[in-house]
PDB file of C-alpha atoms and ligand atoms in Angstrom:
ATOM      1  CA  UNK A   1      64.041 -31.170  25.247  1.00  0.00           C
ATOM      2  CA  UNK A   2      63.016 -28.960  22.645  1.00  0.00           C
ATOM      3  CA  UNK A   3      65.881 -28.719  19.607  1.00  0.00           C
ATOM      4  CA  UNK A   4      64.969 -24.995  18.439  1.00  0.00           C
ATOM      5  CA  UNK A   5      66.020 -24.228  21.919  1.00  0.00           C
ATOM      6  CA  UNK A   6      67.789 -21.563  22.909  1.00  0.00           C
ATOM      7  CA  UNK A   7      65.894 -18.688  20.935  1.00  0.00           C
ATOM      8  CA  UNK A   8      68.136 -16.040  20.582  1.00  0.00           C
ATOM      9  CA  UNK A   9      67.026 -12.697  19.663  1.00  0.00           C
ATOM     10  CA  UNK A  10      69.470  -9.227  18.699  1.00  0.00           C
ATOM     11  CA  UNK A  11      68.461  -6.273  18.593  1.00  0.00           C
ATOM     12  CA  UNK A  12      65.149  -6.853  16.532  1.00  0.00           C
ATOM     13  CA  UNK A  13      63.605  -3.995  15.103  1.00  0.00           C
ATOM     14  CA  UNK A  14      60.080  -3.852  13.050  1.00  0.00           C
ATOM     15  CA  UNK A  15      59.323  -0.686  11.311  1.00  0.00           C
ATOM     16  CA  UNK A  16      56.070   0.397   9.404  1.00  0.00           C
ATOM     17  CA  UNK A  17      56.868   4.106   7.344  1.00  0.00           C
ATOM     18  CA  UNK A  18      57.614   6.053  10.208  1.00  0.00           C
ATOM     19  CA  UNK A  19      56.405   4.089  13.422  1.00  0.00           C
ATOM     20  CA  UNK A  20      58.661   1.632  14.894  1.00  0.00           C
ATOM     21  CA  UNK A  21      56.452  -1.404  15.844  1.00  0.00           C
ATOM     22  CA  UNK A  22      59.237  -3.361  17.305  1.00  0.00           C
ATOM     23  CA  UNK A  23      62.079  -1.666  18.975  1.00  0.00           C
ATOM     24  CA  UNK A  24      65.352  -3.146  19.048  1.00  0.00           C
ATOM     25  CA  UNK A  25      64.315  -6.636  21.405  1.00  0.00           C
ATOM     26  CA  UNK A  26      67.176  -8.377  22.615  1.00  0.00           C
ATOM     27  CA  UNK A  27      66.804 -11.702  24.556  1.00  0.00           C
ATOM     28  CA  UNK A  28      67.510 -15.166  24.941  1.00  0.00           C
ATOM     29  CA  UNK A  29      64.627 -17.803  25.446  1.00  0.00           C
ATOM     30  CA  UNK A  30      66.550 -20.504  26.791  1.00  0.00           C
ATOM     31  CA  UNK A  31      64.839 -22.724  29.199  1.00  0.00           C
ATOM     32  CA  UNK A  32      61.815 -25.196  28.072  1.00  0.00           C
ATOM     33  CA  UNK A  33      58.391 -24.538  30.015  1.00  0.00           C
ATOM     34  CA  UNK A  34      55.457 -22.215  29.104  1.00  0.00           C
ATOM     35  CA  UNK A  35      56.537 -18.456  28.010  1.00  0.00           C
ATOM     36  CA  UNK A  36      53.434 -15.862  28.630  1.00  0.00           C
ATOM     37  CA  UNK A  37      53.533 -12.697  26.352  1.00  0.00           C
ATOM     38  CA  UNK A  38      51.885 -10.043  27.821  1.00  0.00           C
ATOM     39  CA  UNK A  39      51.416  -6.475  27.294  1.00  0.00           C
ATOM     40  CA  UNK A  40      48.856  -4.258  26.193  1.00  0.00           C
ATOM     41  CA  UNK A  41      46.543  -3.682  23.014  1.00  0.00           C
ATOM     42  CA  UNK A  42      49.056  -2.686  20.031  1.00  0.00           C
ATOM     43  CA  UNK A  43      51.832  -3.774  22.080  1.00  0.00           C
ATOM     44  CA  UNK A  44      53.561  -5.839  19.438  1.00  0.00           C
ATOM     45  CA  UNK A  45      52.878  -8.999  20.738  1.00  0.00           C
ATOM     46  CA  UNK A  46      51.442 -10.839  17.484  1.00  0.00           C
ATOM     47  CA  UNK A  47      54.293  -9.423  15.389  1.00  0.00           C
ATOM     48  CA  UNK A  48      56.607 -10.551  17.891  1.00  0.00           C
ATOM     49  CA  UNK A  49      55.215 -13.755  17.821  1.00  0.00           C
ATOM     50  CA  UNK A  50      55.015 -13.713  13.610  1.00  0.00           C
ATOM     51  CA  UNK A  51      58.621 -12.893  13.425  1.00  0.00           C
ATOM     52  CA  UNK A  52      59.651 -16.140  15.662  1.00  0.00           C
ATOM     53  CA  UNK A  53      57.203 -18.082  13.091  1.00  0.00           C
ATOM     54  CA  UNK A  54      59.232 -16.863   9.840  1.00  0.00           C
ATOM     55  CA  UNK A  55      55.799 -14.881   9.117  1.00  0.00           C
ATOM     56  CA  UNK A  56      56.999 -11.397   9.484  1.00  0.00           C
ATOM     57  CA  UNK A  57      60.345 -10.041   8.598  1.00  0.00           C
ATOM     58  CA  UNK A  58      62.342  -7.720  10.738  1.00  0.00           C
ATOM     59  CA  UNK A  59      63.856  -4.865   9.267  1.00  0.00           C
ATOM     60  CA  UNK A  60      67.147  -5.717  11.240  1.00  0.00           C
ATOM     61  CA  UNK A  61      68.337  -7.713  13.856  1.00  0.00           C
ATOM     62  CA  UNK A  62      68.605 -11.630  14.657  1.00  0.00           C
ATOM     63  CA  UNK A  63      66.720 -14.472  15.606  1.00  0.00           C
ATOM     64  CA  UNK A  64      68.534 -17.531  15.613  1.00  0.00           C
ATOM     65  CA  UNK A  65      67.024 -21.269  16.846  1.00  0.00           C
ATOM     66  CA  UNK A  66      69.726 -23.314  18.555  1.00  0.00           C
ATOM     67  CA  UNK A  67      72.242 -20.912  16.679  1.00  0.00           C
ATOM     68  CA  UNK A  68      70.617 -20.876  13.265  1.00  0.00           C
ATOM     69  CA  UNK A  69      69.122 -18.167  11.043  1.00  0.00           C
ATOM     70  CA  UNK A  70      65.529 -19.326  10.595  1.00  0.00           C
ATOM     71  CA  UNK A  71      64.573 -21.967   7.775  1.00  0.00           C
ATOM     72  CA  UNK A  72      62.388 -24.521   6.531  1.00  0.00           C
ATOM     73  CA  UNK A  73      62.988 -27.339   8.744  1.00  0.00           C
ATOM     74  CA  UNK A  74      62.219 -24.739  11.943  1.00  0.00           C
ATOM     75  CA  UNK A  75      59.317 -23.746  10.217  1.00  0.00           C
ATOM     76  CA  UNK A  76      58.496 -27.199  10.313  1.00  0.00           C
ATOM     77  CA  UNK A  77      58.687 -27.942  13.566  1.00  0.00           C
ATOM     78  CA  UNK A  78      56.818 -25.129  14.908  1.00  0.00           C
ATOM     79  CA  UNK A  79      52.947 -25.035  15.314  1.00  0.00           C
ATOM     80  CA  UNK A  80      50.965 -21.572  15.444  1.00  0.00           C
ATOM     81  CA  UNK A  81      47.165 -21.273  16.740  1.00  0.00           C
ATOM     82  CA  UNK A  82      45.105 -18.117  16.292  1.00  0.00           C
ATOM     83  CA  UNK A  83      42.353 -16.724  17.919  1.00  0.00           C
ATOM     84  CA  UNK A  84      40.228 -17.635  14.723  1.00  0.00           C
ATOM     85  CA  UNK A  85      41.517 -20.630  13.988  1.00  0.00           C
ATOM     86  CA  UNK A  86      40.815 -21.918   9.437  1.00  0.00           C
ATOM     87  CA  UNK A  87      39.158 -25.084   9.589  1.00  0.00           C
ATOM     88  CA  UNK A  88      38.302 -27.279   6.599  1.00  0.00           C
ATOM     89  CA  UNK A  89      34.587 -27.388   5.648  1.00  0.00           C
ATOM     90  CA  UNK A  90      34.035 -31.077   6.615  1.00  0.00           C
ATOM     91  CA  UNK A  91      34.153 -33.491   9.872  1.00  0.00           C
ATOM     92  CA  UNK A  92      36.196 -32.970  12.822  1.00  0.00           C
ATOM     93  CA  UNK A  93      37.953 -36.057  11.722  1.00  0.00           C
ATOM     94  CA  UNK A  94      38.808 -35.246   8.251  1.00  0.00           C
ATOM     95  CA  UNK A  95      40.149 -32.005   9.354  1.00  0.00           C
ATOM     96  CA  UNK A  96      42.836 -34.221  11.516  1.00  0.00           C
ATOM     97  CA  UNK A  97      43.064 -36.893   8.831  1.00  0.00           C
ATOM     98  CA  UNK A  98      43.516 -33.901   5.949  1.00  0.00           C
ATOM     99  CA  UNK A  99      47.214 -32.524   8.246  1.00  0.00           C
ATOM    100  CA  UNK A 100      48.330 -36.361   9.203  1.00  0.00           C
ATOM    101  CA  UNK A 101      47.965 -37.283   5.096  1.00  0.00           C
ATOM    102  CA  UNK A 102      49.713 -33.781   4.125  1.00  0.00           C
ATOM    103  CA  UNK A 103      52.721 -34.217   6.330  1.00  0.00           C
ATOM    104  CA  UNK A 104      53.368 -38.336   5.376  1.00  0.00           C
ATOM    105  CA  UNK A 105      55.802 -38.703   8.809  1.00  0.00           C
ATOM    106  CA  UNK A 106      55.944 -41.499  11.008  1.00  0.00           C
ATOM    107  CA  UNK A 107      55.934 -39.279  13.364  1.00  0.00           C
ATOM    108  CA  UNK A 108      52.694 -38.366  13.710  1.00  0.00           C
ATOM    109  CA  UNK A 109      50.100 -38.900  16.747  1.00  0.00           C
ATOM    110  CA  UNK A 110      47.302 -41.248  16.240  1.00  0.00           C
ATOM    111  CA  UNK A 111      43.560 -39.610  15.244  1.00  0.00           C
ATOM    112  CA  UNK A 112      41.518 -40.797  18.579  1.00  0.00           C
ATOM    113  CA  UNK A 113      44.565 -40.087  20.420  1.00  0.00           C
ATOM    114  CA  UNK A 114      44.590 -36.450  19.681  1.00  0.00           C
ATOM    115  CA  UNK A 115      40.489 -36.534  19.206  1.00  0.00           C
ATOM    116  CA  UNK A 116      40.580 -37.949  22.687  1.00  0.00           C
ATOM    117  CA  UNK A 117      43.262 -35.497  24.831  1.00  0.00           C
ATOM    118  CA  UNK A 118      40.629 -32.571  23.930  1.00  0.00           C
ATOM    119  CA  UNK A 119      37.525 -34.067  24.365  1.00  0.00           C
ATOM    120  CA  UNK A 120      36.085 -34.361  20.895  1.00  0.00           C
ATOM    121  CA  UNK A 121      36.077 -37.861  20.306  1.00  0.00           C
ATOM    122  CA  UNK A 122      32.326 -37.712  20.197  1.00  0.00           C
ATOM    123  CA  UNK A 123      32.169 -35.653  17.662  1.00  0.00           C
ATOM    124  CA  UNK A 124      34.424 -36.860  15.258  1.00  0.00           C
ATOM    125  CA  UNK A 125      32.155 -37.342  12.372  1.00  0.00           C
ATOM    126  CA  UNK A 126      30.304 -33.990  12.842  1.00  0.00           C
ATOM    127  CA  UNK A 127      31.115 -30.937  10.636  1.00  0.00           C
ATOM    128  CA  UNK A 128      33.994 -28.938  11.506  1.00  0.00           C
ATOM    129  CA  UNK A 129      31.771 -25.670  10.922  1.00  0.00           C
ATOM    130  CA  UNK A 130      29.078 -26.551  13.372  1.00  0.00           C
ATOM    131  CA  UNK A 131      31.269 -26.325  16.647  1.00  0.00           C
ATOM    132  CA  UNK A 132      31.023 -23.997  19.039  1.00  0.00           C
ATOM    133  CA  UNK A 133      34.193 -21.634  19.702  1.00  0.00           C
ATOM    134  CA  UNK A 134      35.317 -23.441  22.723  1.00  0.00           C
ATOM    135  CA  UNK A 135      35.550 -26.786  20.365  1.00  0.00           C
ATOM    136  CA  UNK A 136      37.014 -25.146  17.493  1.00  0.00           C
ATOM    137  CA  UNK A 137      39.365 -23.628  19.119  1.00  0.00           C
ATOM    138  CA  UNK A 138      40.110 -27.513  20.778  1.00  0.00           C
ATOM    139  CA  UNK A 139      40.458 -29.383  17.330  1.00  0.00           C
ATOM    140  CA  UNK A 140      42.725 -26.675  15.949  1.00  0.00           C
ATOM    141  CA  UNK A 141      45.285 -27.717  19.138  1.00  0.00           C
ATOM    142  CA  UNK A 142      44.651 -31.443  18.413  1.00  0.00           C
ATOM    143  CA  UNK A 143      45.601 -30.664  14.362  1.00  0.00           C
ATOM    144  CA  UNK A 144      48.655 -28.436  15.789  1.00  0.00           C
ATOM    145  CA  UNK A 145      50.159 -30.899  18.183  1.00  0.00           C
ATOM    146  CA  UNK A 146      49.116 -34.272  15.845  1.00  0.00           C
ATOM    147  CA  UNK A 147      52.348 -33.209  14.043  1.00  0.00           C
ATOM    148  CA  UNK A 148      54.409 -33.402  17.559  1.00  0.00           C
ATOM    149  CA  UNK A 149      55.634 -29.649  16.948  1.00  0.00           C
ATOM    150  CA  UNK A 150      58.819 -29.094  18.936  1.00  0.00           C
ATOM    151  CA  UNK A 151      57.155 -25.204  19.323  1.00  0.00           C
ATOM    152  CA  UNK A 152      53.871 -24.165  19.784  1.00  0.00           C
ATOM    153  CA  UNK A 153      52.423 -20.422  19.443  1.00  0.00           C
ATOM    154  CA  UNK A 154      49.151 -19.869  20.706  1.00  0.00           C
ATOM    155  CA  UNK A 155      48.511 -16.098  20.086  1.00  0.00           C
ATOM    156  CA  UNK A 156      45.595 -15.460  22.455  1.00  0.00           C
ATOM    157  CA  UNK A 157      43.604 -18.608  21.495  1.00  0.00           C
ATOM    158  CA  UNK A 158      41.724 -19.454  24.324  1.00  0.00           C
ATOM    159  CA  UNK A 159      40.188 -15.777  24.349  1.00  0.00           C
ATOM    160  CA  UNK A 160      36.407 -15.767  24.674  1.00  0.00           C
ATOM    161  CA  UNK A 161      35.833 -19.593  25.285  1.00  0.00           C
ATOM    162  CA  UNK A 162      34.270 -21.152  28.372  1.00  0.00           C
ATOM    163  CA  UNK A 163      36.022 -22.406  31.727  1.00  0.00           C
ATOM    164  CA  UNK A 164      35.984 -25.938  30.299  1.00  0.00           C
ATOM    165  CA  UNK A 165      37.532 -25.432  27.331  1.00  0.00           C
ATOM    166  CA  UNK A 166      40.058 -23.011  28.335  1.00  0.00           C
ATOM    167  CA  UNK A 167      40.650 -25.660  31.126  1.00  0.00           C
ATOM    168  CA  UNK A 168      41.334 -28.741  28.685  1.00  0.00           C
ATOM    169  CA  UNK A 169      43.491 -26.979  26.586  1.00  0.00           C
ATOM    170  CA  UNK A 170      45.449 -25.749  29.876  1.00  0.00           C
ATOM    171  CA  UNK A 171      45.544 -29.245  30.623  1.00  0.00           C
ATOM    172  CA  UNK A 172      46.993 -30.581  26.957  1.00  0.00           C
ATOM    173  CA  UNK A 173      49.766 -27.935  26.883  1.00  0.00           C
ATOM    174  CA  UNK A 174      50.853 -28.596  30.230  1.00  0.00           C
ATOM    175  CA  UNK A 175      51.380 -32.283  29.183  1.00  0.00           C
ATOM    176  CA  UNK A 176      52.891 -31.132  25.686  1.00  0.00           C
ATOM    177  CA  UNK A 177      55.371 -29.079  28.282  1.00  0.00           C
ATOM    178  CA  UNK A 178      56.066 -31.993  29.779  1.00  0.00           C
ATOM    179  CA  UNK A 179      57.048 -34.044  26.719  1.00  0.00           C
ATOM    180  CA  UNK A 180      59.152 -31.592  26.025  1.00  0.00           C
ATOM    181  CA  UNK A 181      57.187 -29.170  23.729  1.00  0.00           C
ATOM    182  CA  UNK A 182      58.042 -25.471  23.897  1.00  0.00           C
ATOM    183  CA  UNK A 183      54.746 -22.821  24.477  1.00  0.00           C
ATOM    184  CA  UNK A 184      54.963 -19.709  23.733  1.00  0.00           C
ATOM    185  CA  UNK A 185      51.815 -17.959  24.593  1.00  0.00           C
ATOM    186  CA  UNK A 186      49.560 -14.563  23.824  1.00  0.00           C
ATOM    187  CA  UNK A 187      47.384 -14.049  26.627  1.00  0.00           C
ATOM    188  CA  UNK A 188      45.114 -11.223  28.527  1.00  0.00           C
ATOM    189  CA  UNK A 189      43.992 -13.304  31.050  1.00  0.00           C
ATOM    190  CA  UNK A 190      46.307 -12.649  34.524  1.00  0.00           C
ATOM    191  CA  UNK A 191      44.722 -15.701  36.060  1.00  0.00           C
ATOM    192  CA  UNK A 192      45.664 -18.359  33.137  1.00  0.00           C
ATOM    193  CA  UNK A 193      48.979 -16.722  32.855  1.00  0.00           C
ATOM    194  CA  UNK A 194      49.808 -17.190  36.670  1.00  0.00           C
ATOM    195  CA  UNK A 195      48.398 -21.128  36.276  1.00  0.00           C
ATOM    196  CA  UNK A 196      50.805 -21.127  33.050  1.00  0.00           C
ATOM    197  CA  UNK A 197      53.563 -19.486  32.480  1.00  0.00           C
ATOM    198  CA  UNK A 198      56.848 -20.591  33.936  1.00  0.00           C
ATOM    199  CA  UNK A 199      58.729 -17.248  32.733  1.00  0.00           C
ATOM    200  CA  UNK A 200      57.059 -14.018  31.296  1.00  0.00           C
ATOM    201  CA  UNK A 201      57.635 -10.907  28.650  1.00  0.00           C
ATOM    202  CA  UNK A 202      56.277  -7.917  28.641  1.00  0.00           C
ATOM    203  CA  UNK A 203      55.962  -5.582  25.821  1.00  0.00           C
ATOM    204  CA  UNK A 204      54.887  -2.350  25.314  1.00  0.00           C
ATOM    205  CA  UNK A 205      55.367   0.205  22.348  1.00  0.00           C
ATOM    206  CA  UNK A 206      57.242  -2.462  20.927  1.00  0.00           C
ATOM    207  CA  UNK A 207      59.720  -2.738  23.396  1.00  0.00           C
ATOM    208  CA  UNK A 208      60.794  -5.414  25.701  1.00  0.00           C
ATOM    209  CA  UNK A 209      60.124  -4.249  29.478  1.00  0.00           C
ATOM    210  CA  UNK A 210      60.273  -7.681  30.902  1.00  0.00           C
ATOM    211  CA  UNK A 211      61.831 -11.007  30.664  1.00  0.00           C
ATOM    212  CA  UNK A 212      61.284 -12.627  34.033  1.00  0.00           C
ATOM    213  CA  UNK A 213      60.707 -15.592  35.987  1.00  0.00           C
ATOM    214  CA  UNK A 214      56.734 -15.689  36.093  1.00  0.00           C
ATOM    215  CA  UNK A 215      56.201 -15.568  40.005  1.00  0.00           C
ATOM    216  CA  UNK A 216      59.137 -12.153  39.939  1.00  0.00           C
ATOM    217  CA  UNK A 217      56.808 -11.115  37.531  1.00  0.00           C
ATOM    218  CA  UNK A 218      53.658 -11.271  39.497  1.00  0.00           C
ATOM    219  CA  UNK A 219      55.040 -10.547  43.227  1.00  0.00           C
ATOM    220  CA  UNK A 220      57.532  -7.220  41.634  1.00  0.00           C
ATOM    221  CA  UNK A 221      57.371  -6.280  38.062  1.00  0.00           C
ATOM    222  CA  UNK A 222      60.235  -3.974  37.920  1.00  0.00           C
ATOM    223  CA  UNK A 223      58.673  -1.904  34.732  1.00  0.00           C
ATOM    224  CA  UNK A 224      55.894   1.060  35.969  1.00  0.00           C
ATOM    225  CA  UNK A 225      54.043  -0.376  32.800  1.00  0.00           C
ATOM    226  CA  UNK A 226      53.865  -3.877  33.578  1.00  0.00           C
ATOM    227  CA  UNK A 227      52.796  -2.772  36.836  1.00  0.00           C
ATOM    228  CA  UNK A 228      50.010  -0.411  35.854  1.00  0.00           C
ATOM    229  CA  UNK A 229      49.130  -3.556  33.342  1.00  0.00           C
ATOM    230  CA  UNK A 230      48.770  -6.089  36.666  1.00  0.00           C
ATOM    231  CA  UNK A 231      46.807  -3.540  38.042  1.00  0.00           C
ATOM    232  CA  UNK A 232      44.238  -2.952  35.382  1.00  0.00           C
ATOM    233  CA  UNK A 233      45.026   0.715  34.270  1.00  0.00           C
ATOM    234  CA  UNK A 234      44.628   1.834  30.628  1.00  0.00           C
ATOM    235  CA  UNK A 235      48.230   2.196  29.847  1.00  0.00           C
ATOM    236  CA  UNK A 236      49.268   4.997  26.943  1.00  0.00           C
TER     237      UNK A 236
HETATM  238  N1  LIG B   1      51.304  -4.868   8.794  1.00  0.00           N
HETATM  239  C1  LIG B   1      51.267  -3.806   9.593  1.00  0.00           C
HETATM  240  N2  LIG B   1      51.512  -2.559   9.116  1.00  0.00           N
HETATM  241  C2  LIG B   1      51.478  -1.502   9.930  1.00  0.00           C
HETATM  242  N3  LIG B   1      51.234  -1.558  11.251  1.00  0.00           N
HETATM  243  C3  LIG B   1      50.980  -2.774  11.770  1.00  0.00           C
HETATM  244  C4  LIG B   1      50.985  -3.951  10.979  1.00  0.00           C
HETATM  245  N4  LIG B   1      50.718  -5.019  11.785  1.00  0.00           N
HETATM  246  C5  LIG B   1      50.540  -4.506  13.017  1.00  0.00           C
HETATM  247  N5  LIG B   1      50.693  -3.165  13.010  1.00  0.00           N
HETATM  248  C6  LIG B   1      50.643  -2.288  14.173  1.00  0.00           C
HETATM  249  O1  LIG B   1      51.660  -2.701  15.054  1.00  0.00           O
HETATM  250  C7  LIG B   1      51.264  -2.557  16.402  1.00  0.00           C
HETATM  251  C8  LIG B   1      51.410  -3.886  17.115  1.00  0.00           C
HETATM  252  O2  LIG B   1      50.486  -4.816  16.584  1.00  0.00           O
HETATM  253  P1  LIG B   1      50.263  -6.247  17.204  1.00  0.00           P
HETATM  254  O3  LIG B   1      51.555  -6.979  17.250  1.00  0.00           O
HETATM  255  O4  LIG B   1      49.159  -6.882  16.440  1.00  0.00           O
HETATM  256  O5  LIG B   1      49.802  -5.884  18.692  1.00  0.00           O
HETATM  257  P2  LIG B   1      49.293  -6.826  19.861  1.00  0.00           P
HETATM  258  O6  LIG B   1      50.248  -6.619  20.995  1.00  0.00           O
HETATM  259  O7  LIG B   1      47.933  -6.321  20.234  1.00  0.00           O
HETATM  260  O8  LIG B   1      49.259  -8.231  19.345  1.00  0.00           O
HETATM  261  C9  LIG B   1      49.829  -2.046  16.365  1.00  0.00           C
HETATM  262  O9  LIG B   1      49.847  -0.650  16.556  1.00  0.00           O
HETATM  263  C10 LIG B   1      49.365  -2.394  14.970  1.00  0.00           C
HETATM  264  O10 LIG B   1      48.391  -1.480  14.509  1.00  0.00           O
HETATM  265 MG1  LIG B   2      47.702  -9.499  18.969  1.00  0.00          MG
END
């Protein structure tokens, strides 16, 4: 079971000069499984997602990890992939072998372990900047979970890569689920959200429509928005 756990957030509030990119969230997050974001373009999602990290700073409210304010050690134990994910200019395996040596824990999975659960073991000694998305996108989860994170982000990181990729990475966070891993997950795609997520929010201007069970969420979103969003319309 995941030790950040429960995520409790009050009355969190983002502001920019005069537009209010987060809008007073309240929730808790309290059961371990596979969270799906969701909501439209500009819908807050990423700074959502950055203010659970420690990356952005609310202008007021709480988030608190098992009842504590935020700090190092959290930070620590949490994992966040991008879309784009910053690779080092060299092999696949010094990429892996560059985290394991910066983070000097026992704790950390072994290189062809994590080479083999996403299907790069092959090319291990091949540079980092000559894979294709879909393989990028795989050794930045390897790097994230080599370091056992107790939370991972993935802030839509399988956009734009093919069936098989997006399929082993499905695969490799269900078993991180299962060893007791927290995912918390940015996606667009309805389909891999259904195969994912075991509970769902929805945002939109900033604001927290939905916090559901993932199959309420699909048979009866409550929200008009997150309905319009299931059902493809441009939402304003
Ligand atoms: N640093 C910033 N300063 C001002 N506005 C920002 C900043 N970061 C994001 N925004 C705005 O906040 C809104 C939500 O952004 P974001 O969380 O990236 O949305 P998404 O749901 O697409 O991930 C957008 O309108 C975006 O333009
Ligand atoms: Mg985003």
């Amino acid at each position: 079971m995941c030790t950040l756990l429960p995520i409790t957030i009050d009355k969190l509030t983002l502001t920019a000069g005069q537009k209010t990119l987060l809008n007073n969230i309240s929730l808790n997050i309290t059961s371990s499984g596979i969270l799906v974001i969701m909501g439209p373009n500009g819908a807050g999602k990423s700074l959502f997602m950055r203010c659970l990290h420690g990356l952005s700073q609310p202008d007021s409210g709480r988030i608190l990890f098992a009842g504590d304010e935020i700090n190092q050690t959290h930070r620590k134990s949490q994992a966040l992939i991008f879309q784009k994910p910053v690779l080092l200019k060299r092999s696949v395996r010094q990429n892996l072998e560059f985290v394991r040596n910066l983070h000097r824990t026992d704790n950390v999975a072994s290189i062809e372990l994590a080479l083999r659960n996403v299907g790069l073991s092959k090319l291990a000694s091949q540079p980092a900047n000559q894979l294709s998305g879909g393989e990028r996108q795989r050794l930045a989860l390897a790097r994230a979970l080599m370091m056992r994170p107790q939370m991972l982000f993935l802030d839509e990181a399988c956009a734009n890569l093919d069936p098989a990729s997006v399929s082993n990475i499905e695969e490799v966070l269900r078993q991180a689920c299962k060893d007791g891993q927290k995912i918390i997950l940015i996606t667009h795609d309805i389909a891999q959200a259904k195969r994912l997520a075991d509970e769902v929010i929805f945002l939109h201007h900033g604001a927290l429509c939905e916090h559901t069970p993932a199959r309420v969420f699909f048979q009866s979103p409550k929200s008009q928005a997150a309905r319009a969003y299931l059902d493809g319309q441009i939402l304003v």
